[in-house]
PDB file of C-alpha atoms in Angstrom:
ATOM      1  CA  UNK U   1     117.794 146.240  78.804  1.00 46.00           C
ATOM      2  CA  UNK U   2     114.112 147.205  78.688  1.00 48.00           C
ATOM      3  CA  UNK U   3     112.422 144.076  77.399  1.00 59.00           C
ATOM      4  CA  UNK U   4     113.703 140.527  77.499  1.00 64.00           C
ATOM      5  CA  UNK U   5     112.428 136.971  77.857  1.00 69.00           C
ATOM      6  CA  UNK U   6     112.529 136.307  81.529  1.00 72.00           C
ATOM      7  CA  UNK U   7     112.342 132.463  80.976  1.00 74.00           C
ATOM      8  CA  UNK U   8     115.188 132.624  78.509  1.00 74.00           C
ATOM      9  CA  UNK U   9     117.349 134.932  80.696  1.00 79.00           C
ATOM     10  CA  UNK U  10     117.091 132.584  83.627  1.00 80.00           C
ATOM     11  CA  UNK U  11     118.864 129.813  81.649  1.00 75.00           C
ATOM     12  CA  UNK U  12     121.347 132.092  79.929  1.00 86.00           C
ATOM     13  CA  UNK U  13     124.981 132.575  80.499  1.00 90.00           C
ATOM     14  CA  UNK U  14     126.436 135.982  81.444  1.00 90.00           C
ATOM     15  CA  UNK U  15     129.563 137.371  79.746  1.00 92.00           C
ATOM     16  CA  UNK U  16     131.463 140.477  80.759  1.00 91.00           C
ATOM     17  CA  UNK U  17     132.137 143.638  78.793  1.00 89.00           C
ATOM     18  CA  UNK U  18     135.374 142.228  77.759  1.00 90.00           C
ATOM     19  CA  UNK U  19     133.875 139.089  76.324  1.00 88.00           C
ATOM     20  CA  UNK U  20     134.968 136.747  79.113  1.00 90.00           C
ATOM     21  CA  UNK U  21     132.488 134.259  80.402  1.00 90.00           C
ATOM     22  CA  UNK U  22     131.204 134.896  83.952  1.00 88.00           C
ATOM     23  CA  UNK U  23     128.649 132.302  84.862  1.00 89.00           C
ATOM     24  CA  UNK U  24     124.987 131.316  84.779  1.00 89.00           C
ATOM     25  CA  UNK U  25     122.157 133.828  85.367  1.00 88.00           C
ATOM     26  CA  UNK U  26     120.352 132.410  88.460  1.00 87.00           C
ATOM     27  CA  UNK U  27     117.705 135.060  89.329  1.00 88.00           C
ATOM     28  CA  UNK U  28     116.009 138.144  88.084  1.00 87.00           C
ATOM     29  CA  UNK U  29     114.912 140.787  90.555  1.00 87.00           C
ATOM     30  CA  UNK U  30     111.971 143.043  89.474  1.00 84.00           C
ATOM     31  CA  UNK U  31     110.590 146.242  90.809  1.00 81.00           C
ATOM     32  CA  UNK U  32     107.699 145.875  93.106  1.00 79.00           C
ATOM     33  CA  UNK U  33     105.715 148.509  91.406  1.00 79.00           C
ATOM     34  CA  UNK U  34     106.690 148.631  87.827  1.00 78.00           C
ATOM     35  CA  UNK U  35     107.559 145.062  87.321  1.00 78.00           C
ATOM     36  CA  UNK U  36     110.646 146.188  85.450  1.00 81.00           C
ATOM     37  CA  UNK U  37     113.926 144.201  85.941  1.00 84.00           C
ATOM     38  CA  UNK U  38     116.408 145.915  88.062  1.00 86.00           C
ATOM     39  CA  UNK U  39     119.034 143.300  89.040  1.00 88.00           C
ATOM     40  CA  UNK U  40     120.024 139.853  88.012  1.00 88.00           C
ATOM     41  CA  UNK U  41     122.317 137.521  89.859  1.00 90.00           C
ATOM     42  CA  UNK U  42     125.182 135.622  88.370  1.00 90.00           C
ATOM     43  CA  UNK U  43     126.769 132.511  89.553  1.00 87.00           C
ATOM     44  CA  UNK U  44     130.431 133.387  90.078  1.00 83.00           C
ATOM     45  CA  UNK U  45     131.460 130.486  92.495  1.00 71.00           C
ATOM     46  CA  UNK U  46     132.384 126.957  92.122  1.00 66.00           C
ATOM     47  CA  UNK U  47     129.497 124.416  91.932  1.00 57.00           C
ATOM     48  CA  UNK U  48     127.096 127.333  92.312  1.00 55.00           C
ATOM     49  CA  UNK U  49     128.226 128.428  95.748  1.00 64.00           C
ATOM     50  CA  UNK U  50     128.079 132.103  95.175  1.00 80.00           C
ATOM     51  CA  UNK U  51     125.727 134.618  93.605  1.00 87.00           C
ATOM     52  CA  UNK U  52     126.727 138.176  92.840  1.00 90.00           C
ATOM     53  CA  UNK U  53     124.142 141.055  92.008  1.00 92.00           C
ATOM     54  CA  UNK U  54     124.454 143.000  88.807  1.00 92.00           C
ATOM     55  CA  UNK U  55     122.287 146.030  87.697  1.00 91.00           C
ATOM     56  CA  UNK U  56     120.354 145.188  84.453  1.00 88.00           C
ATOM     57  CA  UNK U  57     121.010 148.797  83.239  1.00 87.00           C
ATOM     58  CA  UNK U  58     123.231 148.577  80.147  1.00 87.00           C
ATOM     59  CA  UNK U  59     122.974 144.828  79.873  1.00 88.00           C
ATOM     60  CA  UNK U  60     122.191 143.279  76.472  1.00 86.00           C
ATOM     61  CA  UNK U  61     120.414 140.013  75.769  1.00 85.00           C
ATOM     62  CA  UNK U  62     121.901 138.065  72.823  1.00 83.00           C
ATOM     63  CA  UNK U  63     120.083 134.791  72.356  1.00 80.00           C
ATOM     64  CA  UNK U  64     121.186 132.603  75.279  1.00 83.00           C
ATOM     65  CA  UNK U  65     123.885 135.092  76.253  1.00 88.00           C
ATOM     66  CA  UNK U  66     123.543 138.163  78.508  1.00 89.00           C
ATOM     67  CA  UNK U  67     126.425 140.696  77.863  1.00 91.00           C
ATOM     68  CA  UNK U  68     126.841 142.863  81.014  1.00 91.00           C
ATOM     69  CA  UNK U  69     128.655 146.182  81.071  1.00 92.00           C
ATOM     70  CA  UNK U  70     131.128 145.158  83.662  1.00 93.00           C
ATOM     71  CA  UNK U  71     134.068 142.798  83.708  1.00 92.00           C
ATOM     72  CA  UNK U  72     134.140 139.583  85.735  1.00 90.00           C
ATOM     73  CA  UNK U  73     136.459 141.085  88.379  1.00 90.00           C
ATOM     74  CA  UNK U  74     134.188 143.982  89.063  1.00 92.00           C
ATOM     75  CA  UNK U  75     131.187 141.616  89.438  1.00 90.00           C
ATOM     76  CA  UNK U  76     132.901 139.159  91.779  1.00 89.00           C
ATOM     77  CA  UNK U  77     134.000 141.992  94.066  1.00 90.00           C
ATOM     78  CA  UNK U  78     130.458 143.328  94.389  1.00 90.00           C
ATOM     79  CA  UNK U  79     128.965 143.738  97.837  1.00 89.00           C
ATOM     80  CA  UNK U  80     127.839 140.469  99.385  1.00 87.00           C
ATOM     81  CA  UNK U  81     124.013 140.521  99.484  1.00 86.00           C
ATOM     82  CA  UNK U  82     121.766 137.553 100.510  1.00 84.00           C
ATOM     83  CA  UNK U  83     120.107 136.381  97.136  1.00 79.00           C
ATOM     84  CA  UNK U  84     117.376 134.400  99.018  1.00 79.00           C
ATOM     85  CA  UNK U  85     115.502 137.286 100.243  1.00 78.00           C
ATOM     86  CA  UNK U  86     113.649 140.607  99.478  1.00 81.00           C
ATOM     87  CA  UNK U  87     116.237 143.235  98.321  1.00 83.00           C
ATOM     88  CA  UNK U  88     115.983 146.232 100.845  1.00 86.00           C
ATOM     89  CA  UNK U  89     116.486 149.814  99.915  1.00 87.00           C
ATOM     90  CA  UNK U  90     119.798 149.969 101.721  1.00 89.00           C
ATOM     91  CA  UNK U  91     121.002 147.046  99.877  1.00 89.00           C
ATOM     92  CA  UNK U  92     119.835 148.570  96.579  1.00 89.00           C
ATOM     93  CA  UNK U  93     121.696 151.766  97.368  1.00 89.00           C
ATOM     94  CA  UNK U  94     124.917 149.984  98.226  1.00 91.00           C
ATOM     95  CA  UNK U  95     124.798 148.055  94.973  1.00 91.00           C
ATOM     96  CA  UNK U  96     124.007 151.145  92.863  1.00 91.00           C
ATOM     97  CA  UNK U  97     126.946 153.095  94.695  1.00 91.00           C
ATOM     98  CA  UNK U  98     129.412 150.187  94.057  1.00 93.00           C
ATOM     99  CA  UNK U  99     128.402 150.108  90.166  1.00 91.00           C
ATOM    100  CA  UNK U 100     128.668 153.920  90.075  1.00 90.00           C
ATOM    101  CA  UNK U 101     125.074 154.406  89.114  1.00 88.00           C
ATOM    102  CA  UNK U 102     122.627 156.972  90.455  1.00 81.00           C
ATOM    103  CA  UNK U 103     120.425 155.360  93.018  1.00 74.00           C
ATOM    104  CA  UNK U 104     117.413 157.664  92.646  1.00 68.00           C
ATOM    105  CA  UNK U 105     117.403 157.278  88.889  1.00 58.00           C
ATOM    106  CA  UNK U 106     117.432 153.571  89.171  1.00 53.00           C
ATOM    107  CA  UNK U 107     114.443 152.981  91.584  1.00 52.00           C
ATOM    108  CA  UNK U 108     110.891 153.867  92.179  1.00 41.00           C
ATOM    109  CA  UNK U 109     110.523 155.993  95.380  1.00 36.00           C
ATOM    110  CA  UNK U 110     109.298 154.076  98.343  1.00 34.00           C
ATOM    111  CA  UNK U 111     109.552 150.541  96.759  1.00 36.00           C
ATOM    112  CA  UNK U 112     111.848 147.571  97.211  1.00 39.00           C
ATOM    113  CA  UNK U 113     112.906 144.955  94.822  1.00 41.00           C
ATOM    114  CA  UNK U 114     111.574 141.487  94.989  1.00 42.00           C
ATOM    115  CA  UNK U 115     113.310 138.426  93.397  1.00 43.00           C
ATOM    116  CA  UNK U 116     111.705 136.083  91.002  1.00 42.00           C
ATOM    117  CA  UNK U 117     112.637 132.950  89.013  1.00 40.00           C
ATOM    118  CA  UNK U 118     109.422 133.113  86.874  1.00 35.00           C
ATOM    119  CA  UNK U 119     109.085 130.841  83.950  1.00 32.00           C
ATOM    120  CA  UNK U 120     107.482 131.544  80.639  1.00 31.00           C
ATOM    121  CA  UNK U 121     103.976 132.942  80.817  1.00 32.00           C
ATOM    122  CA  UNK U 122     104.559 134.425  84.335  1.00 34.00           C
ATOM    123  CA  UNK U 123     106.752 137.345  83.504  1.00 34.00           C
ATOM    124  CA  UNK U 124     103.924 139.805  83.398  1.00 34.00           C
ATOM    125  CA  UNK U 125     102.731 139.041  86.934  1.00 31.00           C
ATOM    126  CA  UNK U 126     106.164 138.399  88.740  1.00 33.00           C
ATOM    127  CA  UNK U 127     106.800 142.036  89.432  1.00 34.00           C
ATOM    128  CA  UNK U 128     103.379 142.967  91.099  1.00 31.00           C
ATOM    129  CA  UNK U 129     103.870 144.469  94.568  1.00 29.00           C
ATOM    130  CA  UNK U 130     103.828 141.889  97.269  1.00 30.00           C
ATOM    131  CA  UNK U 131     104.263 138.881  94.889  1.00 32.00           C
ATOM    132  CA  UNK U 132     106.124 135.950  96.734  1.00 31.00           C
ATOM    133  CA  UNK U 133     109.338 134.924  94.981  1.00 35.00           C
ATOM    134  CA  UNK U 134     109.498 131.297  93.721  1.00 34.00           C
ATOM    135  CA  UNK U 135     112.623 129.195  94.492  1.00 41.00           C
ATOM    136  CA  UNK U 136     115.206 128.137  91.812  1.00 40.00           C
ATOM    137  CA  UNK U 137     113.867 124.704  91.834  1.00 37.00           C
ATOM    138  CA  UNK U 138     110.464 125.938  90.425  1.00 34.00           C
ATOM    139  CA  UNK U 139     112.383 127.751  87.736  1.00 40.00           C
ATOM    140  CA  UNK U 140     114.258 124.555  86.665  1.00 41.00           C
ATOM    141  CA  UNK U 141     110.885 122.638  86.418  1.00 39.00           C
ATOM    142  CA  UNK U 142     109.501 125.423  84.269  1.00 42.00           C
ATOM    143  CA  UNK U 143     112.294 125.181  81.760  1.00 40.00           C
ATOM    144  CA  UNK U 144     112.119 121.450  81.515  1.00 39.00           C
ATOM    145  CA  UNK U 145     111.602 121.728  77.839  1.00 41.00           C
ATOM    146  CA  UNK U 146     115.196 122.753  77.477  1.00 48.00           C
ATOM    147  CA  UNK U 147     117.826 120.104  77.069  1.00 46.00           C
ATOM    148  CA  UNK U 148     118.915 119.112  80.675  1.00 48.00           C
ATOM    149  CA  UNK U 149     122.175 117.800  79.387  1.00 49.00           C
ATOM    150  CA  UNK U 150     122.941 121.192  77.985  1.00 51.00           C
ATOM    151  CA  UNK U 151     121.989 122.893  81.217  1.00 45.00           C
ATOM    152  CA  UNK U 152     124.299 120.389  83.121  1.00 51.00           C
ATOM    153  CA  UNK U 153     127.018 121.259  80.671  1.00 55.00           C
ATOM    154  CA  UNK U 154     126.563 124.930  81.334  1.00 55.00           C
ATOM    155  CA  UNK U 155     127.094 124.336  85.006  1.00 53.00           C
ATOM    156  CA  UNK U 156     130.313 122.404  84.299  1.00 54.00           C
ATOM    157  CA  UNK U 157     131.487 125.289  82.046  1.00 56.00           C
ATOM    158  CA  UNK U 158     130.990 127.675  84.949  1.00 47.00           C
ATOM    159  CA  UNK U 159     132.838 125.392  87.356  1.00 48.00           C
ATOM    160  CA  UNK U 160     135.721 124.985  84.855  1.00 50.00           C
ATOM    161  CA  UNK U 161     135.851 128.766  84.353  1.00 51.00           C
ATOM    162  CA  UNK U 162     136.108 129.478  87.998  1.00 47.00           C
ATOM    163  CA  UNK U 163     137.905 126.245  88.913  1.00 46.00           C
ATOM    164  CA  UNK U 164     141.398 127.883  89.205  1.00 51.00           C
ATOM    165  CA  UNK U 165     139.885 130.707  91.373  1.00 60.00           C
ATOM    166  CA  UNK U 166     137.884 128.435  93.762  1.00 68.00           C
ATOM    167  CA  UNK U 167     139.329 128.451  97.315  1.00 77.00           C
ATOM    168  CA  UNK U 168     138.490 128.023 100.893  1.00 84.00           C
ATOM    169  CA  UNK U 169     140.109 129.618 103.952  1.00 87.00           C
ATOM    170  CA  UNK U 170     141.563 127.030 106.240  1.00 87.00           C
ATOM    171  CA  UNK U 171     141.788 127.932 109.906  1.00 87.00           C
ATOM    172  CA  UNK U 172     143.613 126.357 112.758  1.00 90.00           C
ATOM    173  CA  UNK U 173     144.160 127.152 116.522  1.00 87.00           C
ATOM    174  CA  UNK U 174     147.493 128.035 117.734  1.00 88.00           C
ATOM    175  CA  UNK U 175     148.621 127.712 121.379  1.00 87.00           C
ATOM    176  CA  UNK U 176     149.797 130.924 122.703  1.00 87.00           C
ATOM    177  CA  UNK U 177     151.628 130.313 125.966  1.00 86.00           C
ATOM    178  CA  UNK U 178     152.752 133.122 128.318  1.00 87.00           C
ATOM    179  CA  UNK U 179     153.158 133.679 132.071  1.00 87.00           C
ATOM    180  CA  UNK U 180     151.198 135.434 134.635  1.00 86.00           C
ATOM    181  CA  UNK U 181     152.460 136.619 138.033  1.00 88.00           C
ATOM    182  CA  UNK U 182     150.438 135.662 140.971  1.00 88.00           C
ATOM    183  CA  UNK U 183     150.862 135.470 144.795  1.00 89.00           C
ATOM    184  CA  UNK U 184     152.273 132.063 145.693  1.00 87.00           C
ATOM    185  CA  UNK U 185     152.422 132.484 149.531  1.00 90.00           C
ATOM    186  CA  UNK U 186     154.155 134.342 152.452  1.00 88.00           C
ATOM    187  CA  UNK U 187     157.359 133.861 154.332  1.00 90.00           C
ATOM    188  CA  UNK U 188     157.692 135.198 157.921  1.00 89.00           C
ATOM    189  CA  UNK U 189     160.448 135.708 160.454  1.00 90.00           C
ATOM    190  CA  UNK U 190     159.470 134.809 163.974  1.00 91.00           C
ATOM    191  CA  UNK U 191     161.507 134.913 167.126  1.00 92.00           C
ATOM    192  CA  UNK U 192     160.813 132.616 170.043  1.00 92.00           C
ATOM    193  CA  UNK U 193     162.695 131.712 173.348  1.00 93.00           C
ATOM    194  CA  UNK U 194     164.269 128.411 174.163  1.00 93.00           C
ATOM    195  CA  UNK U 195     166.110 127.568 177.469  1.00 93.00           C
ATOM    196  CA  UNK U 196     169.423 125.867 177.484  1.00 92.00           C
ATOM    197  CA  UNK U 197     171.056 124.607 180.733  1.00 92.00           C
ATOM    198  CA  UNK U 198     174.788 125.658 180.854  1.00 91.00           C
ATOM    199  CA  UNK U 199     177.458 124.334 183.204  1.00 92.00           C
ATOM    200  CA  UNK U 200     180.533 126.551 183.911  1.00 92.00           C
ATOM    201  CA  UNK U 201     183.514 125.706 186.190  1.00 93.00           C
ATOM    202  CA  UNK U 202     184.474 128.920 188.115  1.00 92.00           C
ATOM    203  CA  UNK U 203     187.758 129.008 190.031  1.00 95.00           C
ATOM    204  CA  UNK U 204     187.230 130.390 193.621  1.00 93.00           C
ATOM    205  CA  UNK U 205     189.652 131.108 196.489  1.00 94.00           C
ATOM    206  CA  UNK U 206     189.169 130.724 200.220  1.00 93.00           C
ATOM    207  CA  UNK U 207     191.180 131.275 203.272  1.00 92.00           C
ATOM    208  CA  UNK U 208     192.156 128.593 205.655  1.00 92.00           C
ATOM    209  CA  UNK U 209     193.826 128.599 209.055  1.00 91.00           C
ATOM    210  CA  UNK U 210     197.056 126.805 209.759  1.00 91.00           C
ATOM    211  CA  UNK U 211     198.970 126.808 213.032  1.00 90.00           C
ATOM    212  CA  UNK U 212     202.486 128.161 212.844  1.00 88.00           C
ATOM    213  CA  UNK U 213     204.875 127.826 215.809  1.00 87.00           C
ATOM    214  CA  UNK U 214     207.967 129.904 216.145  1.00 83.00           C
ATOM    215  CA  UNK U 215     210.423 129.490 218.967  1.00 83.00           C
ATOM    216  CA  UNK U 216     211.252 132.777 220.906  1.00 78.00           C
ATOM    217  CA  UNK U 217     215.107 133.481 221.378  1.00 79.00           C
ATOM    218  CA  UNK U 218     217.062 136.566 222.012  1.00 72.00           C
ATOM    219  CA  UNK U 219     216.893 137.540 218.411  1.00 72.00           C
ATOM    220  CA  UNK U 220     213.067 137.720 218.180  1.00 67.00           C
ATOM    221  CA  UNK U 221     212.208 138.181 221.699  1.00 66.00           C
ATOM    222  CA  UNK U 222     209.015 140.143 222.145  1.00 68.00           C
ATOM    223  CA  UNK U 223     207.700 142.165 225.028  1.00 64.00           C
ATOM    224  CA  UNK U 224     205.716 139.975 227.283  1.00 67.00           C
ATOM    225  CA  UNK U 225     204.427 140.488 230.729  1.00 66.00           C
ATOM    226  CA  UNK U 226     205.120 136.920 231.680  1.00 69.00           C
ATOM    227  CA  UNK U 227     201.705 136.387 233.060  1.00 79.00           C
ATOM    228  CA  UNK U 228     200.282 132.993 232.529  1.00 85.00           C
ATOM    229  CA  UNK U 229     196.572 133.061 231.757  1.00 83.00           C
ATOM    230  CA  UNK U 230     194.012 132.677 229.000  1.00 88.00           C
ATOM    231  CA  UNK U 231     194.018 134.583 225.791  1.00 84.00           C
ATOM    232  CA  UNK U 232     191.954 134.548 222.520  1.00 88.00           C
ATOM    233  CA  UNK U 233     192.940 135.856 219.216  1.00 87.00           C
ATOM    234  CA  UNK U 234     190.312 136.347 216.353  1.00 91.00           C
ATOM    235  CA  UNK U 235     191.342 135.836 212.740  1.00 91.00           C
ATOM    236  CA  UNK U 236     188.986 136.717 209.848  1.00 94.00           C
ATOM    237  CA  UNK U 237     188.872 134.270 207.092  1.00 92.00           C
ATOM    238  CA  UNK U 238     187.714 135.091 203.487  1.00 94.00           C
ATOM    239  CA  UNK U 239     186.517 133.081 200.549  1.00 94.00           C
ATOM    240  CA  UNK U 240     185.097 133.507 196.933  1.00 93.00           C
ATOM    241  CA  UNK U 241     181.810 132.355 195.726  1.00 93.00           C
ATOM    242  CA  UNK U 242     180.591 132.123 192.222  1.00 92.00           C
ATOM    243  CA  UNK U 243     178.146 135.002 191.211  1.00 92.00           C
ATOM    244  CA  UNK U 244     175.854 134.428 188.241  1.00 91.00           C
ATOM    245  CA  UNK U 245     174.505 137.321 186.273  1.00 90.00           C
ATOM    246  CA  UNK U 246     172.570 137.374 182.936  1.00 91.00           C
ATOM    247  CA  UNK U 247     172.588 140.020 180.172  1.00 91.00           C
ATOM    248  CA  UNK U 248     171.130 139.976 176.715  1.00 92.00           C
ATOM    249  CA  UNK U 249     173.546 140.646 174.028  1.00 93.00           C
ATOM    250  CA  UNK U 250     173.017 140.870 170.255  1.00 93.00           C
ATOM    251  CA  UNK U 251     174.859 137.967 168.422  1.00 91.00           C
ATOM    252  CA  UNK U 252     173.531 138.009 164.838  1.00 92.00           C
ATOM    253  CA  UNK U 253     171.118 139.634 162.536  1.00 92.00           C
ATOM    254  CA  UNK U 254     168.607 137.323 160.485  1.00 90.00           C
ATOM    255  CA  UNK U 255     166.813 138.720 157.378  1.00 90.00           C
ATOM    256  CA  UNK U 256     164.865 137.460 154.475  1.00 89.00           C
ATOM    257  CA  UNK U 257     165.942 138.109 150.762  1.00 91.00           C
ATOM    258  CA  UNK U 258     163.881 137.235 147.589  1.00 90.00           C
ATOM    259  CA  UNK U 259     165.503 135.736 144.629  1.00 90.00           C
ATOM    260  CA  UNK U 260     163.934 134.570 141.404  1.00 91.00           C
ATOM    261  CA  UNK U 261     164.498 130.978 140.469  1.00 91.00           C
ATOM    262  CA  UNK U 262     163.942 129.887 136.884  1.00 91.00           C
ATOM    263  CA  UNK U 263     162.346 126.591 136.077  1.00 91.00           C
ATOM    264  CA  UNK U 264     160.340 124.993 133.161  1.00 92.00           C
ATOM    265  CA  UNK U 265     156.815 123.690 133.548  1.00 91.00           C
ATOM    266  CA  UNK U 266     154.936 121.822 130.947  1.00 92.00           C
ATOM    267  CA  UNK U 267     151.498 122.844 129.874  1.00 89.00           C
ATOM    268  CA  UNK U 268     149.051 120.839 127.612  1.00 91.00           C
ATOM    269  CA  UNK U 269     145.940 121.860 125.666  1.00 91.00           C
ATOM    270  CA  UNK U 270     143.839 120.671 122.701  1.00 91.00           C
ATOM    271  CA  UNK U 271     143.936 122.765 119.755  1.00 89.00           C
ATOM    272  CA  UNK U 272     141.648 122.415 116.579  1.00 91.00           C
ATOM    273  CA  UNK U 273     142.468 122.785 112.954  1.00 91.00           C
ATOM    274  CA  UNK U 274     140.548 122.420 109.746  1.00 88.00           C
ATOM    275  CA  UNK U 275     141.413 120.050 107.121  1.00 90.00           C
ATOM    276  CA  UNK U 276     140.501 120.237 103.488  1.00 87.00           C
ATOM    277  CA  UNK U 277     139.460 117.378 101.240  1.00 86.00           C
ATOM    278  CA  UNK U 278     138.776 117.436  97.640  1.00 86.00           C
ATOM    279  CA  UNK U 279     135.756 115.369  96.201  1.00 81.00           C
ATOM    280  CA  UNK U 280     135.283 114.682  92.515  1.00 80.00           C
ATOM    281  CA  UNK U 281     132.534 113.116  90.539  1.00 74.00           C
ATOM    282  CA  UNK U 282     134.524 109.943  90.417  1.00 75.00           C
ATOM    283  CA  UNK U 283     134.680 109.895  94.194  1.00 69.00           C
ATOM    284  CA  UNK U 284     130.863 110.293  94.596  1.00 65.00           C
ATOM    285  CA  UNK U 285     130.070 107.724  91.885  1.00 66.00           C
ATOM    286  CA  UNK U 286     128.408 110.346  89.520  1.00 57.00           C
ATOM    287  CA  UNK U 287     130.815 109.605  86.613  1.00 54.00           C
ATOM    288  CA  UNK U 288     128.800 108.803  83.532  1.00 51.00           C
ATOM    289  CA  UNK U 289     125.486 110.318  84.831  1.00 48.00           C
ATOM    290  CA  UNK U 290     125.879 113.580  82.863  1.00 47.00           C
ATOM    291  CA  UNK U 291     124.028 112.260  79.874  1.00 46.00           C
ATOM    292  CA  UNK U 292     120.960 110.984  81.954  1.00 45.00           C
ATOM    293  CA  UNK U 293     117.966 112.854  83.142  1.00 44.00           C
ATOM    294  CA  UNK U 294     116.945 113.279  86.748  1.00 44.00           C
ATOM    295  CA  UNK U 295     115.299 109.788  86.952  1.00 47.00           C
ATOM    296  CA  UNK U 296     118.125 108.085  84.847  1.00 47.00           C
ATOM    297  CA  UNK U 297     116.128 108.488  81.690  1.00 47.00           C
ATOM    298  CA  UNK U 298     117.739 109.994  78.564  1.00 45.00           C
ATOM    299  CA  UNK U 299     116.818 113.635  78.185  1.00 44.00           C
ATOM    300  CA  UNK U 300     114.342 114.960  75.615  1.00 45.00           C
ATOM    301  CA  UNK U 301     115.939 116.274  72.527  1.00 38.00           C
TER     302      UNK U 301
END
């Protein structure tokens, strides 16, 4: 693809090597030094949401069609590169490697690629080193001589082509609940002394003296001197008294055992999730505006 009409290529539709329609060509990236085209971006997403880079090497311009030497699936899986900025050498090399092209053969040493959406009459200066890239809105105004309705139809064709492949990833938060062991407190055994007053009845014995008189006769006569006088006899009396002694004795052993008790506690938390709504032209009130220009005027034919 050595020469082509930059203005026409920006409004054309890209097709794969198998003839399948891919999408609209959005931008053309030129070499900073030579001004030669190196990459173009193709809209492969729904409603223009995604652009993929494709090398122009091997591409062929056929009227309002650009036939690329790759299939749609290959282009859609190309490395994701920001299409709104200067293309760095690292990004270039990654793209060349993905498309199985020789990086050194496809670039000028020491230069980067700069994007352009140049219109007719500016293609010769768009690739000069350091030239600032114009945005896509400028390109659309530069091709105002084309049928706006046809351009809108082109966008709808792209959306219809990718409609069955358009998707978003919906996320939601899930509450993962577990348990964590932590110290809940301490339990201690402590001995202390209390005093109880006890009353015990103890049986005791004591000796008392009683007088016993026994007459003396011939049978039990005892030797006696027969002297009258005073005499004293001493008798020892005994008695028992309660004796209190204390001793410490072991009565029981008290210990602590741990046991696990299972219970259920309720936890509450807020979780977020994404919802997906589908909005159509009917919902937005755009139905019937396809045949009108930007300001509601009929497009030029």
